[in-house]
Coordinates of C-alpha atoms in Angstrom, one line a residue:
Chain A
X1013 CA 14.1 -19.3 -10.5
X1014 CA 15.0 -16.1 -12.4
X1015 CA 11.7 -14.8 -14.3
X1016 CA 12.9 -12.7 -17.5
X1017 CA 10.5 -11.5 -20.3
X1018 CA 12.5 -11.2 -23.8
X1019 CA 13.0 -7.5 -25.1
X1020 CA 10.9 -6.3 -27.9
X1021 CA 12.6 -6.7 -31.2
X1022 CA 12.4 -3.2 -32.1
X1023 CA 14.6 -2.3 -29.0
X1024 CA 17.4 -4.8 -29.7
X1025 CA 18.1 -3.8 -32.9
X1026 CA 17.9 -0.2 -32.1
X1027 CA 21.0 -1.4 -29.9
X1028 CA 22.4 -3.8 -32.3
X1029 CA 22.7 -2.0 -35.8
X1030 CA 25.8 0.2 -35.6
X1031 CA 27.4 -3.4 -34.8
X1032 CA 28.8 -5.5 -37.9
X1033 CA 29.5 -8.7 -35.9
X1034 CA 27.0 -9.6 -33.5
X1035 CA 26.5 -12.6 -31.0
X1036 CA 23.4 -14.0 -29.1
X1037 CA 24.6 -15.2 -26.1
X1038 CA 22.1 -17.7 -24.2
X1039 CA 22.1 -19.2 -20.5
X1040 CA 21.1 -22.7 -20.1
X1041 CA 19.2 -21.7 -17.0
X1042 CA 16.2 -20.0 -15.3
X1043 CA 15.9 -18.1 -18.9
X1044 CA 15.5 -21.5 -20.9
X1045 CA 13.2 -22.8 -18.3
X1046 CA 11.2 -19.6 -18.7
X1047 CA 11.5 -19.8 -22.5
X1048 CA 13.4 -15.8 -22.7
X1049 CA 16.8 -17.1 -23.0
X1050 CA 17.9 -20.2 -23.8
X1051 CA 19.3 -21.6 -27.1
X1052 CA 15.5 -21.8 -29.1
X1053 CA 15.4 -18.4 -28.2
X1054 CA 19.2 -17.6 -29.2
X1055 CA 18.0 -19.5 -32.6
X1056 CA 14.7 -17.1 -33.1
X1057 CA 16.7 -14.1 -32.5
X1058 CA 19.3 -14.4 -34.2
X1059 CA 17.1 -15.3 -37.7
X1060 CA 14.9 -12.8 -36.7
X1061 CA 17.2 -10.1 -36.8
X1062 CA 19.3 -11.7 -40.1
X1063 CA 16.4 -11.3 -41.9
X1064 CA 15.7 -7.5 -40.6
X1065 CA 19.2 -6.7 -41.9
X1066 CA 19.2 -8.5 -44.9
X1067 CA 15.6 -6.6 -45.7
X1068 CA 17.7 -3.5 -44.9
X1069 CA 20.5 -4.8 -47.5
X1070 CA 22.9 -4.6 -44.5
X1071 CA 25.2 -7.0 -44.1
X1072 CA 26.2 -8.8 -40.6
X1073 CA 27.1 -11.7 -39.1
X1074 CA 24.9 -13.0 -36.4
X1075 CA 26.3 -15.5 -34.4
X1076 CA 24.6 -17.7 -32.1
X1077 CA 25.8 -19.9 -28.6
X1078 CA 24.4 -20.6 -25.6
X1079 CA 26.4 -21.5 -22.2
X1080 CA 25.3 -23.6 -19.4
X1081 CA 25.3 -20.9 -17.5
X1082 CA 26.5 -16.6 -17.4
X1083 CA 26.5 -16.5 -13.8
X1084 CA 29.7 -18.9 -14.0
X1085 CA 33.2 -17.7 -14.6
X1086 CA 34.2 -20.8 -15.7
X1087 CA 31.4 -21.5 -18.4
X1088 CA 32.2 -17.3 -19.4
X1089 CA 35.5 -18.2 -20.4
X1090 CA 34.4 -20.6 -23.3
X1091 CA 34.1 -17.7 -25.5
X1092 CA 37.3 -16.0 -24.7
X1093 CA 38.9 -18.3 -27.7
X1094 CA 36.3 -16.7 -30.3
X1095 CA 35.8 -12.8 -28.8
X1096 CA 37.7 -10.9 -30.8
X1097 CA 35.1 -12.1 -33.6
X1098 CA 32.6 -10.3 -32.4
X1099 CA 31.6 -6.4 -32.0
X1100 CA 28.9 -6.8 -29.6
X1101 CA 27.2 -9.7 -27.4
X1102 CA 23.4 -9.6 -27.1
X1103 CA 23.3 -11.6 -23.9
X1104 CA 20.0 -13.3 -23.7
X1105 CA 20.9 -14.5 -19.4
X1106 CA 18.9 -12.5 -16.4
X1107 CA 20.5 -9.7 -15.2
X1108 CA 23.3 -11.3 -13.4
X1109 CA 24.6 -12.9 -16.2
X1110 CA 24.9 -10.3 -18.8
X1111 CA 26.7 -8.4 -15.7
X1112 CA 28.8 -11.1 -15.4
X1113 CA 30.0 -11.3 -18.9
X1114 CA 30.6 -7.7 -18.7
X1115 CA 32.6 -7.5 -16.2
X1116 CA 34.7 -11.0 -18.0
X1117 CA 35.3 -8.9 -21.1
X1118 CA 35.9 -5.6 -20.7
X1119 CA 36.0 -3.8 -24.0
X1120 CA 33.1 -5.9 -25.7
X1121 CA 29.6 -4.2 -25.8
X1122 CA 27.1 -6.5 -23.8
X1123 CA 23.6 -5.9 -24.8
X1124 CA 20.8 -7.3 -22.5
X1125 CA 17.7 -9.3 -24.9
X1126 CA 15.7 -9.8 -22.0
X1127 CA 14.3 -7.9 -19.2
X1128 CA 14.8 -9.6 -15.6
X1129 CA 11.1 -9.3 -14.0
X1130 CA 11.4 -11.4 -10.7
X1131 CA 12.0 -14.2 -8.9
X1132 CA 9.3 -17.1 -9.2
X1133 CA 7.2 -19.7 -10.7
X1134 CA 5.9 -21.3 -13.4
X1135 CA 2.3 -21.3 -12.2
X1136 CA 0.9 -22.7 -15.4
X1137 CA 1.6 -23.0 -19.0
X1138 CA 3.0 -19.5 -19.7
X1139 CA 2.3 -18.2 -17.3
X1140 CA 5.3 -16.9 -14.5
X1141 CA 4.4 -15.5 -11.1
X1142 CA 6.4 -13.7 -8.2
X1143 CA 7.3 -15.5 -5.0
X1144 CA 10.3 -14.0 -3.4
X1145 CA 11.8 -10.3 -3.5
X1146 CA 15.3 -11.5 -1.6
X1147 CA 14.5 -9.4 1.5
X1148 CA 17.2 -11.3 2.3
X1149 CA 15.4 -12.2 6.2
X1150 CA 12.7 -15.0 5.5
X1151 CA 9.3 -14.0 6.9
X1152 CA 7.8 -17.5 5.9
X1153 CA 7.8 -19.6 8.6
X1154 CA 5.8 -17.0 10.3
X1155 CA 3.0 -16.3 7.7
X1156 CA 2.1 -20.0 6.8
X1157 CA 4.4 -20.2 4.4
X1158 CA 2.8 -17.4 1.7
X1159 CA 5.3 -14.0 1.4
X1160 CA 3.8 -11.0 2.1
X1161 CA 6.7 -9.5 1.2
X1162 CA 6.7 -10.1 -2.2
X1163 CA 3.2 -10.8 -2.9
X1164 CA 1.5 -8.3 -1.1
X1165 CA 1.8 -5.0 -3.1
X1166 CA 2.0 -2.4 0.4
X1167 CA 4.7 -5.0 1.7
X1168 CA 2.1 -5.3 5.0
X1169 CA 3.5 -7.6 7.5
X1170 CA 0.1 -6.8 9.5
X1171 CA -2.8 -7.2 6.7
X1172 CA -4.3 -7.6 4.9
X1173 CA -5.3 -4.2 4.1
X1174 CA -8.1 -2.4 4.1
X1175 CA -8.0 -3.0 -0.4
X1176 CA -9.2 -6.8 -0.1
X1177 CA -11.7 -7.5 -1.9
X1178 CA -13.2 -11.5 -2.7
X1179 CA -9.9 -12.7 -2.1
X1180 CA -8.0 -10.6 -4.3
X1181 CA -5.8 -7.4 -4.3
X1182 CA -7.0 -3.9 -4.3
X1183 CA -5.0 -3.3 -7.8
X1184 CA -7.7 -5.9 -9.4
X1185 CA -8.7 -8.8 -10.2
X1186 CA -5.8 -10.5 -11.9
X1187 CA -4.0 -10.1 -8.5
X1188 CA -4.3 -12.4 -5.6
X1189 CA -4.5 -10.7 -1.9
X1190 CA -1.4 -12.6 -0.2
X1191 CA -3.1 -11.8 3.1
X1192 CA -6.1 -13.9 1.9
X1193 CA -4.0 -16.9 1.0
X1194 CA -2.0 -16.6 4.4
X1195 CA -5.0 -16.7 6.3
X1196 CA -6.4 -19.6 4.2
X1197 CA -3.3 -21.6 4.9
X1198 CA -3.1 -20.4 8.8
X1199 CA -6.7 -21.8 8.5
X1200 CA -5.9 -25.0 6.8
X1201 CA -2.7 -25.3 9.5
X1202 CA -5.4 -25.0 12.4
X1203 CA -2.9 -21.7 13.4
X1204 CA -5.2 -18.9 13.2
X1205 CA -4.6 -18.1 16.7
X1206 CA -0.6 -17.3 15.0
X1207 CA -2.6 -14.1 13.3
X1208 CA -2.9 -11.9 16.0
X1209 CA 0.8 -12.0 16.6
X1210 CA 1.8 -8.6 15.7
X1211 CA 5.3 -8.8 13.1
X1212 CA 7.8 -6.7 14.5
X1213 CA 9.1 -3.5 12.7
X1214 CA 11.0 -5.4 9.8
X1215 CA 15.1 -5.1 9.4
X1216 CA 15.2 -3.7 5.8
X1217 CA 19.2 -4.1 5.9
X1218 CA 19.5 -7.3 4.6
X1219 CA 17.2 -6.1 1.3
X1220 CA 18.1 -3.6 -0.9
X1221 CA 17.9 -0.9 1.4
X1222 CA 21.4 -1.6 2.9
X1223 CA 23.7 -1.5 -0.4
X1224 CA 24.5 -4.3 -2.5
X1225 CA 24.3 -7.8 -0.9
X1226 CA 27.4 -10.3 -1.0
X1227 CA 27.2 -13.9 1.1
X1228 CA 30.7 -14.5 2.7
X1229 CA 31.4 -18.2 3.7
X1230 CA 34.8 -19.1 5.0
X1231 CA 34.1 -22.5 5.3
X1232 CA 33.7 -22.9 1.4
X1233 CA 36.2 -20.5 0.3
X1234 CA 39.4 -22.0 -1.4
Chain B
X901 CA -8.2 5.2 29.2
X902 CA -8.6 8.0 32.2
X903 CA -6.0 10.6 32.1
X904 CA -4.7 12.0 28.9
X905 CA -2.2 11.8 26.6
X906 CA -3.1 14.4 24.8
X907 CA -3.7 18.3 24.8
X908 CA -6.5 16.5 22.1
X909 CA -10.5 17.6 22.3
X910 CA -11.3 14.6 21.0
X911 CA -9.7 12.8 23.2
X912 CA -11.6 14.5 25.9
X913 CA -15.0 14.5 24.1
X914 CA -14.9 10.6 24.6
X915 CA -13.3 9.9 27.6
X916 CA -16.4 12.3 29.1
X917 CA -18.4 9.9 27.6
X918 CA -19.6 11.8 24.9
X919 CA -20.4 10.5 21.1
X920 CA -17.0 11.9 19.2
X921 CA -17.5 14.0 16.0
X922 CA -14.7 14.4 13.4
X923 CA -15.0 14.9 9.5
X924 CA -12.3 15.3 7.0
X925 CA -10.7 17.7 4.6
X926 CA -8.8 17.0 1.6
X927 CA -6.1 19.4 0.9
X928 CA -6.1 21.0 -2.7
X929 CA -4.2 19.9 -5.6
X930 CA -2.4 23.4 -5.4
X931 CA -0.3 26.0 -3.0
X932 CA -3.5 28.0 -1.9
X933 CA -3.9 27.8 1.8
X934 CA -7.7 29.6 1.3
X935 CA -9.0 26.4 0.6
X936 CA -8.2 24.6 3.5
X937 CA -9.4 27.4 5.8
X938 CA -12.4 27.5 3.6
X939 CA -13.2 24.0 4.2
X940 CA -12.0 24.1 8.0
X941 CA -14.4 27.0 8.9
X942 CA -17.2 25.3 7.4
X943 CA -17.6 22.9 9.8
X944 CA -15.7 24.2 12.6
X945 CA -17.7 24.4 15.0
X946 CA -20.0 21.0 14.2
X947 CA -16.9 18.8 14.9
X948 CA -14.3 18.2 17.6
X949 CA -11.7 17.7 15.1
X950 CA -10.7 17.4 11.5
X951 CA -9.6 14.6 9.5
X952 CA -6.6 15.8 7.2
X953 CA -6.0 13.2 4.6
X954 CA -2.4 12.2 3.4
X955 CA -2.5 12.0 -0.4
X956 CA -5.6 10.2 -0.6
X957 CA -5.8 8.2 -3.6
X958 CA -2.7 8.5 -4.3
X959 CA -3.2 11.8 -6.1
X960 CA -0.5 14.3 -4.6
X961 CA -1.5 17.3 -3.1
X962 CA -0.6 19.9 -0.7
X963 CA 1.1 18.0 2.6
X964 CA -1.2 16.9 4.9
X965 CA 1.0 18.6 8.1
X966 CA 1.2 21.8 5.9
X967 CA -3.0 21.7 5.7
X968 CA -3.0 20.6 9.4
X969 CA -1.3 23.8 10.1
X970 CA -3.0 25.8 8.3
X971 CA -6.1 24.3 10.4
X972 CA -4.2 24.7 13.7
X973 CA -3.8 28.3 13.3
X974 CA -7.7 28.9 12.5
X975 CA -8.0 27.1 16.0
X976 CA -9.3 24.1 14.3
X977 CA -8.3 20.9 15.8
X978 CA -6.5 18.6 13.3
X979 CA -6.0 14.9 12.9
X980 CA -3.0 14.2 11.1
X981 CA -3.8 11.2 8.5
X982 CA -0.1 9.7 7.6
X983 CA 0.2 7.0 5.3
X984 CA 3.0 4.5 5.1
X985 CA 3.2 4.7 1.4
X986 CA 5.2 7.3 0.9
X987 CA 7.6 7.9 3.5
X988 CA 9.9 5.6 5.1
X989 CA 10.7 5.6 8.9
X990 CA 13.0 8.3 8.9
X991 CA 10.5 10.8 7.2
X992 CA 7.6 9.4 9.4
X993 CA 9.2 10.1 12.9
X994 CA 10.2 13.9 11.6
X995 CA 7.4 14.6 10.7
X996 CA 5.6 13.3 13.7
X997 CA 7.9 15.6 15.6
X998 CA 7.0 18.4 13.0
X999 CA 3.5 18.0 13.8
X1000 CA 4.0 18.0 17.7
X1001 CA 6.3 21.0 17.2
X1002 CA 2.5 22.7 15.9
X1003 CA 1.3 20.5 18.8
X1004 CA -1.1 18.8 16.4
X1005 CA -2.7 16.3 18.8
X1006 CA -4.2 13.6 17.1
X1007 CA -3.0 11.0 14.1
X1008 CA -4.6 8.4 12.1
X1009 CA -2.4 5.5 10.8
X1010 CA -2.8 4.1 8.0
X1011 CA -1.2 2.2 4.6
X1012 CA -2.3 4.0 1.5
X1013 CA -3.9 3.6 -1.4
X1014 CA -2.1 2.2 -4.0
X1015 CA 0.0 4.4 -5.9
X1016 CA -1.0 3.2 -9.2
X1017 CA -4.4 4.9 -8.5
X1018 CA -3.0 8.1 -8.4
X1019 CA -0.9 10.4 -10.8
X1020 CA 2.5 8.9 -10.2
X1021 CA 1.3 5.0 -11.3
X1022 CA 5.0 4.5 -12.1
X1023 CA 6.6 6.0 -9.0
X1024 CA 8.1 3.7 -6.2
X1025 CA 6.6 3.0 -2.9
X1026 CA 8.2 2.8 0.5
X1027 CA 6.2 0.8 2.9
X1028 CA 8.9 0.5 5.4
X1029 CA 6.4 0.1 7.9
X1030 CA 3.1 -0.7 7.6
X1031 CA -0.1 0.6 9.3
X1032 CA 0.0 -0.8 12.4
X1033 CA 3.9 -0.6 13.2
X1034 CA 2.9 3.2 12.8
X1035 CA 0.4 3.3 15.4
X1036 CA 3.6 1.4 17.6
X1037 CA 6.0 4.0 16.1
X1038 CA 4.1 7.2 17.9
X1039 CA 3.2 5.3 20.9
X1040 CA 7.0 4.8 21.0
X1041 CA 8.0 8.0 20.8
X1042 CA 5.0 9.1 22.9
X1043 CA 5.2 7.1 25.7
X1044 CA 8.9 5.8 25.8
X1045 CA 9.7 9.7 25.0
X1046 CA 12.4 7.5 22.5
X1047 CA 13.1 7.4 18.7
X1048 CA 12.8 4.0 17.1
X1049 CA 16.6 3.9 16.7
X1050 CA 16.9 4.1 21.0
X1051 CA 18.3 7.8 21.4
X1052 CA 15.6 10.1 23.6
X1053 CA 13.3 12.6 22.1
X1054 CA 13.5 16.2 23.8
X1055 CA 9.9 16.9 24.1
X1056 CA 8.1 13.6 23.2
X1057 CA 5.0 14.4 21.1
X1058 CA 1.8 14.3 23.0
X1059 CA -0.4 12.8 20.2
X1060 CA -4.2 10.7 20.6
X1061 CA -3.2 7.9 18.3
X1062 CA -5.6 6.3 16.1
X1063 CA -6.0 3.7 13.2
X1064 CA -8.3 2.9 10.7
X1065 CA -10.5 -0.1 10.4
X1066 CA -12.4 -1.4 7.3
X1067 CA -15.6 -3.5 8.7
X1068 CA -16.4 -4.6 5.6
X1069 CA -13.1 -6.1 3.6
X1070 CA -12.1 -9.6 3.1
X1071 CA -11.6 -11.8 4.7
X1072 CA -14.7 -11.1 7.4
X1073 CA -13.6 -13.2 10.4
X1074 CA -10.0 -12.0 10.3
X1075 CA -11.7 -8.2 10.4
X1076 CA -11.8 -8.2 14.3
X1077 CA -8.9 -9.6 15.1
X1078 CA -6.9 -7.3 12.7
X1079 CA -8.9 -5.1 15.2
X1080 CA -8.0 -6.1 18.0
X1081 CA -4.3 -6.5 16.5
X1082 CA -4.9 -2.7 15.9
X1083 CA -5.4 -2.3 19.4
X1084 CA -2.9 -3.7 20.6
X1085 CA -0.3 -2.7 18.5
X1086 CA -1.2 0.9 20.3
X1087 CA -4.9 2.2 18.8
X1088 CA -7.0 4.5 20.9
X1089 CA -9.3 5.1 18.6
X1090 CA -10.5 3.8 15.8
X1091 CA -11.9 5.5 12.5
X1092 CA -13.8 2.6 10.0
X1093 CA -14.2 2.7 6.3
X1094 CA -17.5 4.2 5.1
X1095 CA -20.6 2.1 6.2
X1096 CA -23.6 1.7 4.1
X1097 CA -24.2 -2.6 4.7
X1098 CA -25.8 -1.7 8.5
X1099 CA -26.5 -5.0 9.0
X1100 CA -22.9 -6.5 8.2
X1101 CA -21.5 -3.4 10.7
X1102 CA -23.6 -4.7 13.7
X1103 CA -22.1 -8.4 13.2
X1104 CA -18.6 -6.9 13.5
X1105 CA -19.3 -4.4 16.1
X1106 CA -21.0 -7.5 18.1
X1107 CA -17.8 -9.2 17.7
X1108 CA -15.9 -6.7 18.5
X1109 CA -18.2 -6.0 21.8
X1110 CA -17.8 -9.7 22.2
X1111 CA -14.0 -9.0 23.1
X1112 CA -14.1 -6.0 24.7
X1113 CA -12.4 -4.1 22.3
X1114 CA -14.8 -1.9 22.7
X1115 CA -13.7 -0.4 25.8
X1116 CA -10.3 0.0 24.7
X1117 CA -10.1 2.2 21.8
X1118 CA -13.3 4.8 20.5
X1119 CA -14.8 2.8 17.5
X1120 CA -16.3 5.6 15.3
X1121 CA -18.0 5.0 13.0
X1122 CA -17.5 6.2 8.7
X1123 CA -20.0 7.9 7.3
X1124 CA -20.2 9.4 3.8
X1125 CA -23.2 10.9 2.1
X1126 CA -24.1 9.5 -1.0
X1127 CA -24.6 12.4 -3.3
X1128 CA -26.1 10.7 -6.6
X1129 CA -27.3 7.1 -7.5
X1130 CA -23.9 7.1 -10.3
X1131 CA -21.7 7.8 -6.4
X1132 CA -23.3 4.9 -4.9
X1133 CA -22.8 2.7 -8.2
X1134 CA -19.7 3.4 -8.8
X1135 CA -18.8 3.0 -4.7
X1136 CA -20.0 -0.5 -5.0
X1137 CA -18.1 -1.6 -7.9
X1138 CA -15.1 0.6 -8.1
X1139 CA -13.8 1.4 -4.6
X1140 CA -11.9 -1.8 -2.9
X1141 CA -13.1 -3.1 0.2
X1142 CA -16.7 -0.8 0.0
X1143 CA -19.9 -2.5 0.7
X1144 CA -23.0 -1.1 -0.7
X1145 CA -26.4 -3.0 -0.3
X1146 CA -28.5 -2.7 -3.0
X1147 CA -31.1 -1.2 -1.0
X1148 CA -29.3 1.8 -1.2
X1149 CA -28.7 1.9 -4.6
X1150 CA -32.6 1.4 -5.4
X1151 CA -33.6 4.1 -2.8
X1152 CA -31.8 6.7 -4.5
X1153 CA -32.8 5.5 -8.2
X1154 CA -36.1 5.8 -7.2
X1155 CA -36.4 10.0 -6.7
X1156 CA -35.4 12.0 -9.6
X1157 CA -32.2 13.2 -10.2
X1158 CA -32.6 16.6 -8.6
X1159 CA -33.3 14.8 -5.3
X1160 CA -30.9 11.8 -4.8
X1161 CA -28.2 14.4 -3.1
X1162 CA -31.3 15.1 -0.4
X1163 CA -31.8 11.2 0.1
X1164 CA -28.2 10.6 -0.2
X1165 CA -28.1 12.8 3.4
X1166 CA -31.6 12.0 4.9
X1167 CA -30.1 8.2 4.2
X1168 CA -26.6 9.5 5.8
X1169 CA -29.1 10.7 9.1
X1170 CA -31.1 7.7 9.4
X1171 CA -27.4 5.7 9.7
X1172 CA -26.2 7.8 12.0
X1173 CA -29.4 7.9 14.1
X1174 CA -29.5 3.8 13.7
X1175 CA -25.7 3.5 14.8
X1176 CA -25.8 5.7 18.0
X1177 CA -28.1 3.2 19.7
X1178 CA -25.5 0.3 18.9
X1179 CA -23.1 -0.8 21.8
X1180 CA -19.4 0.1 21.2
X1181 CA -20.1 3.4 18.7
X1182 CA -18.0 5.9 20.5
X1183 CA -18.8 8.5 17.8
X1184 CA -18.8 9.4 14.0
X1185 CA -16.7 10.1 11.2
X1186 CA -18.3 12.1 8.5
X1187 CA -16.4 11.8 4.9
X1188 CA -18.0 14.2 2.6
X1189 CA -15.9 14.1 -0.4
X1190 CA -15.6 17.4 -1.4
X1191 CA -19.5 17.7 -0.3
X1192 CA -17.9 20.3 3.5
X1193 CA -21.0 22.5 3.1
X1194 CA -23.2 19.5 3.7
X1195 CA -21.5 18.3 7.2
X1196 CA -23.5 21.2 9.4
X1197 CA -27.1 19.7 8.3
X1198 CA -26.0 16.1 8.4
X1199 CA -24.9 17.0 12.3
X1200 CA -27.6 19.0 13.2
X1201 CA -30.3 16.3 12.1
X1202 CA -28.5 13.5 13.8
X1203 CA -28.8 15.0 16.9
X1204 CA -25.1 15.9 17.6
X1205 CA -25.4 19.7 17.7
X1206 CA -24.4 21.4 19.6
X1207 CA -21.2 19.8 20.5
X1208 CA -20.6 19.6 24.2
X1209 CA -18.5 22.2 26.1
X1210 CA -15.9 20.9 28.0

């Protein structure tokens, strides 16, 4: 799923207080698994920064909703029917979604609450790690299954580096070396011998380095 | 490995049979070109070439084909350290070409150091290739006389390739076959990480025997003088993938201050001296960081002056 972190406080309503009528805008997604966005966080928020402005003596209306999902125009459009109540949206979705809503409502000031950190896993009780980058050409099958890629922080197809120390990455201790982990599942696979085959000079098209990415599919289009 | 690819001395040095001698020279953290040519004609003539690192430790400095140069000019025989780090493939194979233009006949490959050890912690890096797909990059270009993208170089660059190997990182029975993945991927010599752990060095150099590898690159071997007991500390605990024995910590702690910089070399020569009598040591890399002046003596008293004529 979509990792986000929320925004510190301080921030938002550096963004928020020239605003009069403001909504918090959750996604019922990756950001309420990940506890950033979804409608507990909407709820926190939202008091949070009602009682800022009241302790400012200013008055505004906070509102609060939360969609099943910002990344959907048809889940956008239930707040066409309420917009013009607003002055800005604080949109508590990754990334995508407070594009999305920007791009839905053209003259209403989207805000982002969170910042959109990765894509991963909830490794353990709050606790969210990396797995994928979205190279967009899936190394996997050839590195038992563990992404150098993403996990390895030179991006070596050929490691691990010279850096790895007691299993873990030359950047410390709180980082695991992905090369370690590959060769302990290439061990556990019995397919050490898939090591010494040298990964080719990587296509770097299909990641970010060839423009933004769109999937075409005729076969689902309408 | 009998004809050459190179107009490189080192190249030649080895091939005759001879133990190889390189050390290195980190360019300054400013525009002045007297300190490379300083360091360079310190240890001229004790060495057949000289390492130029890329940026080492992230920390930028003058260019490393800009110090080469410099070197080149002096009639000092450069080896061109390039990291993947900071430039992607476009940048690598100009500047290969830029360094062939100078006829700079030797390169190291390597990865990098983290940039978040140097003085841009929050800048981006490129790794668009990593170590090893630069060692196949330049033996591209070299021997196909091509570019990466197909078209034909005019005046292919004649470079003795080589790549780095760390003896002593995790995971230890993947470190030969990364090797040997080294050497296949294009290696003709090979440059290791600093040794101190002698013992852990002949186990990998026995495995590397073991395969042969030995006979298809130059393995020589890192060496870096120790110049206080806080150097050898700090190596042990700070510096990632660095083995340092204990031994060596307690030899130096027990002279006095003063003298740990002379045991940190006499330790340096009794390596050296040790490691030439070990199958598959094609020759020696001496790293003294910032420590040039020391390079003559450490040479001399392992035996490897004078260096022979060709």
């Amino acid at each position: 799923m979509i990792i986000a972190e929320k925004k510190p406080i301080q921030e938002i309503i550096e963004e928020v207080q020239n605003f009069d009528r403001i909504l918090i805008l959750g996604c019922n997604e990756c950001v309420t698994v990940c506890e950033a966005g979804g409608k507990k966080e909407v709820e926190v928020l939202a008091s949070a920064l009602r009682m800022y402005f009241i302790t400012q003596g200013k008055e505004k209306v906070i509102s609060e909703h939360t969609l099943e999902r910002q990344c959907d125009h048809e889940y956008l459009e239930e707040i066409r029917k309420n917009i013009d109540n607003y002055d800005a949206i604080v949109s508590l979705a990754c990334g995508v979604g407070v594009q999305f809503a920007a791009e839905k409502y053209l003259t209403m000031p989207l805000l982002p609450g969170v910042n959109t950190i990765c894509l991963g896993a909830n490794e353990d009780r709050g606790l969210w790690t990396e797995r994928c980058q979205a190279c967009g050409s899936c190394v996997l099958a050839r590195t038992g299954g563990i992404c150098p890629v993403s996990r390895c922080a030179k991006r070596v197809l050929n490691g691990p580096c010279g850096g790895s120390t007691n299993g873990k990455c030359e950047l410390g201790p709180d980082t695991d070396c992905a090369w370690q982990l590959i060769v302990d599942r290439l061990k556990a696979l019995d397919k050490m011998d898939d090591y010494e085959k040298i990964a080719p000079i990587k296509d770097w098209s299909t990641d970010r380095a060839g423009g933004p990415r769109t999937v075409t599919r005729e076969d689902v289009k309408i | 490995m009998s004809e050459f690819v190179s107009a490189s001395r080192l190249e030649r040095v080895m091939k005759a049979g001879h133990l190889g001698v390189t050390s290195e020279c980190g360019p300054p953290r400013g525009s002045d070109p007297e300190e490379v040519r300083k360091k360079g004609m310190l240890i001229k003539d004790y060495v057949d070439a000289i390492n130029v690192t890329d940026n080492q430790t992230a920390m930028t400095r003058m260019s490393s084909l800009a110090a080469c140069i410099h070197l080149k000019l002096l009639g000092i025989e450069p080896v061109l350290q390039m990291v993947t780090r900071d430039r992607n493939r476009v940048a690598l194979q100009s500047d290969i070409l830029g360094a062939a233009s100078f006829d700079i006949p030797n390169m190291l490959c390597l990865s990098g150091d983290h940039q978040s050890f140097g003085d841009c912690a929050k800048g981006q890096n490129v790794h668009d290739l990593d170590s090893m797909q630069l060692v196949q990059t330049v033996r591209h270009m070299r021997d196909e006389g091509k570019f990466l993208g197909g078209d034909d170089i005019k005046r292919p660059p004649k470079i003795f390739v080589g790549a780095a190997a760390n003896p002593f990182a995790d995971p230890f029975e993947i470190r030969v076959p990364r090797l040997a993945k080294k050497i296949a991927c294009g290696a003709e010599f090979i440059q290791t990480q600093c040794i101190y752990n002698i013992d852990k060095f002949k186990e990998w150099m026995k495995r590397a025997v073991d395969r042969g590898l030995h006979e298809k690159a130059f393995i020589m071997a890192g060496m870096t003088p120790m110049k206080s007991v806080g150097m050898a500390k700090y190596m042990k605990k700070k510096v990632p993938g660095m083995d340092v024995p204990d031994g060596i910590i307690e030899r130096l702690a027990g002279v006095e201050k003063g003298k740990q910089a002379q045991e940190g070399i006499d330790i340096c020569v009794e390596h050296i001296q040790q490691l030439k009598e070990i199958t598959g040591v094609a020759g020696f890399h001496i790293m003294a960081i910032e420590w040039e002046e020391k390079v003559p003596e450490i040479i001399k008293r392992s035996g490897l002056y004078p260096r022979p004529e060709l």
